[in-house]
Tab-separated table of N, CA and C in Angstrom:
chain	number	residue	atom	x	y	z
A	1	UNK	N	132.168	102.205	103.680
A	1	UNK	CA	131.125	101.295	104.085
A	1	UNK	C	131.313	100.844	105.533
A	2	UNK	N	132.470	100.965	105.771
A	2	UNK	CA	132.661	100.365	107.650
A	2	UNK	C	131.714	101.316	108.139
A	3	UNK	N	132.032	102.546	108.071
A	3	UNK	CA	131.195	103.703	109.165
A	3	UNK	C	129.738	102.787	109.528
A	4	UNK	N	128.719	103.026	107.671
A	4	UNK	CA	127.168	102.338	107.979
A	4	UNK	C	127.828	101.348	108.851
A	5	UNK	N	128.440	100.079	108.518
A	5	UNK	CA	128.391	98.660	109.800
A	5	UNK	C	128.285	99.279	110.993
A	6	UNK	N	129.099	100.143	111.247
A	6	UNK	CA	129.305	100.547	112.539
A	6	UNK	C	128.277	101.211	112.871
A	7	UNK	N	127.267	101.483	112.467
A	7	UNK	CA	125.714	102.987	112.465
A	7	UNK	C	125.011	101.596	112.352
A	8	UNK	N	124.801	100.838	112.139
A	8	UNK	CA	124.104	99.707	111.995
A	8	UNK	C	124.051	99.035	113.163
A	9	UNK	N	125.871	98.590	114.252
A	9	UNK	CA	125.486	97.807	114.894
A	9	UNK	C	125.193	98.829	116.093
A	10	UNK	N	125.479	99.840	115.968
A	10	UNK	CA	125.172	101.093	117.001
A	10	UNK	C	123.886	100.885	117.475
A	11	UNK	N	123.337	101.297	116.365
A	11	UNK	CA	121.713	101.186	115.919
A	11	UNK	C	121.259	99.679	116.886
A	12	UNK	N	121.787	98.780	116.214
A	12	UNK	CA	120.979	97.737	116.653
A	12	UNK	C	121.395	97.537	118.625
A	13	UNK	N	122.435	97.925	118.987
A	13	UNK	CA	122.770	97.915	120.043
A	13	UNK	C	121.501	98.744	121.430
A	14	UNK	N	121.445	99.967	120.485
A	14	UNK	CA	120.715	100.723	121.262
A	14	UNK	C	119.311	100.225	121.166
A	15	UNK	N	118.734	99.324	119.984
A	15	UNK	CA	117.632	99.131	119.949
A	15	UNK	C	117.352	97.965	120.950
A	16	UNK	N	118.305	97.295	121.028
A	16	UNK	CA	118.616	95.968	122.342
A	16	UNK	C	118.189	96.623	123.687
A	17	UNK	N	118.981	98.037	123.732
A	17	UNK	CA	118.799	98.642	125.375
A	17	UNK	C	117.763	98.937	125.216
A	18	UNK	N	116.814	99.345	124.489
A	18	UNK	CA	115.609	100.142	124.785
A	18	UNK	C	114.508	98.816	124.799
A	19	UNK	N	114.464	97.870	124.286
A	19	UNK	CA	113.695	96.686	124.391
A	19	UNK	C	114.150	96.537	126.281
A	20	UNK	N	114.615	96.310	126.481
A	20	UNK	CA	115.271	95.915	127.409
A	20	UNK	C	114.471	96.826	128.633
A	21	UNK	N	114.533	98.239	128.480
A	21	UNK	CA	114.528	99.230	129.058
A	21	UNK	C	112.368	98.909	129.467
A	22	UNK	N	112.477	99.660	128.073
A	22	UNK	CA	110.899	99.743	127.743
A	22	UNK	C	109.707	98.293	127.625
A	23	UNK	N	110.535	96.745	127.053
A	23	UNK	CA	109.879	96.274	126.587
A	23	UNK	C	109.793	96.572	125.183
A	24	UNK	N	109.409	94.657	124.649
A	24	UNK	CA	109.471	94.816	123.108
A	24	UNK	C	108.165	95.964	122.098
A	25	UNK	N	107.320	95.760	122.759
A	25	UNK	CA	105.863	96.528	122.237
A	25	UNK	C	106.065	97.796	122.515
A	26	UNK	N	106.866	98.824	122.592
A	26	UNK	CA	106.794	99.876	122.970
A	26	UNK	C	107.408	100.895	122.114
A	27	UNK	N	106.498	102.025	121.732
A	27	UNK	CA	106.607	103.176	120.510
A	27	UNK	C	108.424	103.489	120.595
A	28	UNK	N	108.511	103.598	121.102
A	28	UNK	CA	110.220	104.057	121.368
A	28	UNK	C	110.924	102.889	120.515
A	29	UNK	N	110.460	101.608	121.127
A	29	UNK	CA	111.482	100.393	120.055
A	29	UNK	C	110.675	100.708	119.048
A	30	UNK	N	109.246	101.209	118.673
A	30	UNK	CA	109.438	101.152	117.166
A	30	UNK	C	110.026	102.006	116.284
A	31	UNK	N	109.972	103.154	117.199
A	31	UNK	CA	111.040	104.210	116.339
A	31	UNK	C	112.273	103.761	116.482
A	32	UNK	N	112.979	102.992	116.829
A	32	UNK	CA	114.539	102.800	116.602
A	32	UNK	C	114.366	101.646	115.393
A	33	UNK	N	113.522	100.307	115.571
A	33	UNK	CA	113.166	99.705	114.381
A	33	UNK	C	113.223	99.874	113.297
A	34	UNK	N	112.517	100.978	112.856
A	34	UNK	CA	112.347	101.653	111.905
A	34	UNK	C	113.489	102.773	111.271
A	35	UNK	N	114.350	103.644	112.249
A	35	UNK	CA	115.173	103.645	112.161
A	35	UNK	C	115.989	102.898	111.559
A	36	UNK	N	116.147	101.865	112.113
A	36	UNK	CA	117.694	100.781	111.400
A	36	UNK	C	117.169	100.192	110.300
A	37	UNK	N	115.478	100.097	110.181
A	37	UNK	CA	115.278	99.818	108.751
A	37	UNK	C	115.505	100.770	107.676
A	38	UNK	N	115.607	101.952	107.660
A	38	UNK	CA	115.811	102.799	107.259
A	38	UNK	C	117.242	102.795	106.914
A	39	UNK	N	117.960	102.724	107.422
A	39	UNK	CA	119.322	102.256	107.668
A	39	UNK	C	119.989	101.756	106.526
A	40	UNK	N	119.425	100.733	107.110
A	40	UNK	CA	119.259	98.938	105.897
A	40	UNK	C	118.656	98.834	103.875
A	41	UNK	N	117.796	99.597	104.541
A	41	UNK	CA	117.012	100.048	103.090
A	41	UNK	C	118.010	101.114	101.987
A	42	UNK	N	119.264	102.035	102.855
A	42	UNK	CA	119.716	103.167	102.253
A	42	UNK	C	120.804	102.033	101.752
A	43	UNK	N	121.239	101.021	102.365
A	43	UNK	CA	122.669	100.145	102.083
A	43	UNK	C	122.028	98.915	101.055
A	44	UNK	N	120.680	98.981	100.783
A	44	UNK	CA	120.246	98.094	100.060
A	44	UNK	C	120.123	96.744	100.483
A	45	UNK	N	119.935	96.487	101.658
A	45	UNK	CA	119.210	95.139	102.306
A	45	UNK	C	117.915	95.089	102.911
A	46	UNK	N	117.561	94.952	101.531
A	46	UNK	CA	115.880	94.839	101.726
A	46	UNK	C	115.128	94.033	102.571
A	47	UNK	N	115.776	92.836	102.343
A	47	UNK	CA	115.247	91.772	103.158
A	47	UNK	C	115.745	91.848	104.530
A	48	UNK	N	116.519	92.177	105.181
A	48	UNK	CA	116.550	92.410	106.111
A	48	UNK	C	116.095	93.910	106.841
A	49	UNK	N	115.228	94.697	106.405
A	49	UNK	CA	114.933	95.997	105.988
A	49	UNK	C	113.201	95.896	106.491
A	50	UNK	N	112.748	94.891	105.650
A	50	UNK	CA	111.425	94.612	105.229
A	50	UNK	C	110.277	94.072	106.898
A	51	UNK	N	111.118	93.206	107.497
A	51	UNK	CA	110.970	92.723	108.611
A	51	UNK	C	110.843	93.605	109.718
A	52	UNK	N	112.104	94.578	109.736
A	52	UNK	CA	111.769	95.641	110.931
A	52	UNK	C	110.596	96.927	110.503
A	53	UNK	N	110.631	97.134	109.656
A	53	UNK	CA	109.449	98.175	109.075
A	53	UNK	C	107.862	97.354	109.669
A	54	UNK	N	107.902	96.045	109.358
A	54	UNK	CA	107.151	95.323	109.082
A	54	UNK	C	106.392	95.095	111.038
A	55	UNK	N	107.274	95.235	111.163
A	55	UNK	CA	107.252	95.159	113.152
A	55	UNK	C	107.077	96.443	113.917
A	56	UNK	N	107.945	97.203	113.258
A	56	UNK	CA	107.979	98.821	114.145
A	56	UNK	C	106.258	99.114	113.990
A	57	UNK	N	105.376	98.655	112.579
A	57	UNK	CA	104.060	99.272	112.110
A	57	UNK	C	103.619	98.062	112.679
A	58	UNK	N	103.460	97.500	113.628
A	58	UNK	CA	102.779	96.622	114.190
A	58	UNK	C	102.434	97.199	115.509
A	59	UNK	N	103.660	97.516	116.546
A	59	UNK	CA	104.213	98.370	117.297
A	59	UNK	C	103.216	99.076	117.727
A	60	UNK	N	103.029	100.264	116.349
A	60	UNK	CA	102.718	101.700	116.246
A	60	UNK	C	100.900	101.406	116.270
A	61	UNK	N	100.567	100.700	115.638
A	61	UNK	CA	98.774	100.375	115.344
A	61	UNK	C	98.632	99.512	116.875
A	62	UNK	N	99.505	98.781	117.339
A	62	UNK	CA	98.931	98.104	118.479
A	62	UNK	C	99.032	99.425	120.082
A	63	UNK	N	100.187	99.985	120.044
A	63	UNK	CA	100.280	100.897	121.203
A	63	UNK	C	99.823	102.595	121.281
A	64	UNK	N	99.621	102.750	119.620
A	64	UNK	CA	99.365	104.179	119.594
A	64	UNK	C	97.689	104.588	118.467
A	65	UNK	N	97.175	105.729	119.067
A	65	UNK	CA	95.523	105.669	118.913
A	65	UNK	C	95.185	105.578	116.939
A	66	UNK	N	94.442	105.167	117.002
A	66	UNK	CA	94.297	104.948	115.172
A	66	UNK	C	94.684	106.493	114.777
A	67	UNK	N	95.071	106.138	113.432
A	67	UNK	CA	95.014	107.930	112.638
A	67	UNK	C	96.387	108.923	113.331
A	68	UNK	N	96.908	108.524	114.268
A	68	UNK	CA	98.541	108.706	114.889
A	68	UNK	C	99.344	108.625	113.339
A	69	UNK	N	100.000	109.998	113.684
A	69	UNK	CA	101.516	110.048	112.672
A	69	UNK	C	102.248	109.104	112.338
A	70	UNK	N	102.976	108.702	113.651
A	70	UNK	CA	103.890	107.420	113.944
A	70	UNK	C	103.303	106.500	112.770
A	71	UNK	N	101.949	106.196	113.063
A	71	UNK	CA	101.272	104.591	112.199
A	71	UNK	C	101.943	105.137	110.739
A	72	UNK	N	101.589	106.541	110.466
A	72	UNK	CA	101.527	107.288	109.195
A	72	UNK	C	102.777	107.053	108.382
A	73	UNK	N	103.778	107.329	109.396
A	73	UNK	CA	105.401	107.026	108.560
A	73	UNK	C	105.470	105.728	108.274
A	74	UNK	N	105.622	104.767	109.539
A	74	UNK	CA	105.793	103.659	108.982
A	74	UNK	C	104.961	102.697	107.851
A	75	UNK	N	103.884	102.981	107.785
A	75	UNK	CA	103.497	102.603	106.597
A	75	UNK	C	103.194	103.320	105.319
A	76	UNK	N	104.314	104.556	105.664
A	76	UNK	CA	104.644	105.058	104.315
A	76	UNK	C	106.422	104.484	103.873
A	77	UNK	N	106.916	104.145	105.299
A	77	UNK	CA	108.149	103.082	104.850
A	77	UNK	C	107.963	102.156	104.215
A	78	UNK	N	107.178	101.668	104.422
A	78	UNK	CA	107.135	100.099	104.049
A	78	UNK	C	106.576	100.165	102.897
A	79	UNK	N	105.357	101.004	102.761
A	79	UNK	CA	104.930	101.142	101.495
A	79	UNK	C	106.652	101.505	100.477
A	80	UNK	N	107.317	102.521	100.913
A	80	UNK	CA	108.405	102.670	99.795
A	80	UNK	C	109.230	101.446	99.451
A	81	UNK	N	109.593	100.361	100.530
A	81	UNK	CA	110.418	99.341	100.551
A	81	UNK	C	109.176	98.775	99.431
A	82	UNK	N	108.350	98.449	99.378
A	82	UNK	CA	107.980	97.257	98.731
A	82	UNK	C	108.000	98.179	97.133
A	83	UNK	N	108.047	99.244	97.055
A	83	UNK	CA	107.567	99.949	95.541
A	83	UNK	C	109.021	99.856	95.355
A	84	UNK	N	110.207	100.275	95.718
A	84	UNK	CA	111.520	100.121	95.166
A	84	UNK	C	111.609	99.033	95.049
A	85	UNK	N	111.396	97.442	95.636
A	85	UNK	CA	111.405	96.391	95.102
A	85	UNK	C	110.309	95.781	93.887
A	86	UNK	N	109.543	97.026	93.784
A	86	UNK	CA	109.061	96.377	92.502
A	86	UNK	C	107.176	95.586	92.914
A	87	UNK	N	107.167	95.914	94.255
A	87	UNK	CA	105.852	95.374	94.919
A	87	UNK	C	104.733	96.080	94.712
A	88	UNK	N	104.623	97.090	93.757
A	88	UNK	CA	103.280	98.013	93.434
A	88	UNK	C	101.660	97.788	94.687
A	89	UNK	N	101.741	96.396	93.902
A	89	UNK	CA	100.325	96.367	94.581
A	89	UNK	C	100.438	96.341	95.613
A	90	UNK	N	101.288	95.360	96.590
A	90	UNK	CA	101.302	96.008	97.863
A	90	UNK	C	101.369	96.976	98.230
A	91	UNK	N	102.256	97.863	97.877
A	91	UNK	CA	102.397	99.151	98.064
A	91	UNK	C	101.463	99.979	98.532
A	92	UNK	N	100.762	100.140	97.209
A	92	UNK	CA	99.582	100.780	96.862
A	92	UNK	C	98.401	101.316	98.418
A	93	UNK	N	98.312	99.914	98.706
A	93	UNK	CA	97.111	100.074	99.605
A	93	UNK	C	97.805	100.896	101.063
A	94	UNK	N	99.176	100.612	100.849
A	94	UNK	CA	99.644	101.392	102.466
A	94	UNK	C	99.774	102.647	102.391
A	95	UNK	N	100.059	102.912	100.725
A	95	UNK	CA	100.304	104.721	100.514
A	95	UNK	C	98.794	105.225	100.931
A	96	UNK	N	98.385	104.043	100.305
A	96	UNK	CA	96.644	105.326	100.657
A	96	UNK	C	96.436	105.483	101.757
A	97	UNK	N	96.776	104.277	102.999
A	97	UNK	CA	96.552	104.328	104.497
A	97	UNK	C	97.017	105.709	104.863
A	98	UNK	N	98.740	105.580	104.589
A	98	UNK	CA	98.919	106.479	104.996
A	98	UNK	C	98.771	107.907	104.460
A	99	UNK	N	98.278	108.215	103.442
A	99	UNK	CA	97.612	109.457	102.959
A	99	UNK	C	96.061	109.969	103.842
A	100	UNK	N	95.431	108.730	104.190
A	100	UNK	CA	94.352	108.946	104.531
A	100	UNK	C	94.479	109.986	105.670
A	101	UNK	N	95.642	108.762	106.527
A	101	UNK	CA	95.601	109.657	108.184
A	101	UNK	C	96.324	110.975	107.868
């Protein structure tokens, strides 16, 4: 389990430089976001998991053109975070989003 901590604070380190680099709104921080939610979600911290998914797909719909891939994953993440916790209905409506695009 040290290694993930250590892939975690890696993760979050680099996601610091690239905010930094790029700015917070920018597709690049949302792919690392999402990334470490991903991360988070495999070690089972949802709640801390839920938030960056929740931001990276904010990210992705505000900087990149509707119907974009990018939008596509992350709210097929988030859709999975909330169905492994048991959130169906939420779920639901993001799988279809992202099926649509």
């Amino acid at each position: 389990m040290q290694y993930l901590e250590r892939l975690i604070e890696k993760l979050k380190e680099q996601l610091r430089e690239k905010e930094q680099h790029y700015g917070r709104n920018h597709p690049e921080v949302a792919t690392d976001l999402n990334n470490l939610a991903l991360l988070l979600e495999s070690t089972v911290r949802y709640e801390e998991a839920e938030p960056l998914y929740r931001e990276a797909l904010a990210i992705r719909q505000q900087a990149l053109p509707a119907g974009h891939p990018d939008i596509a994953t992350s709210l097929n993440n988030l859709a999975g975070l909330l169905y492994t916790t048991g959130r169906y209905e939420e779920a639901e409506p993001l799988y279809r989003e992202a099926l649509a695009i």
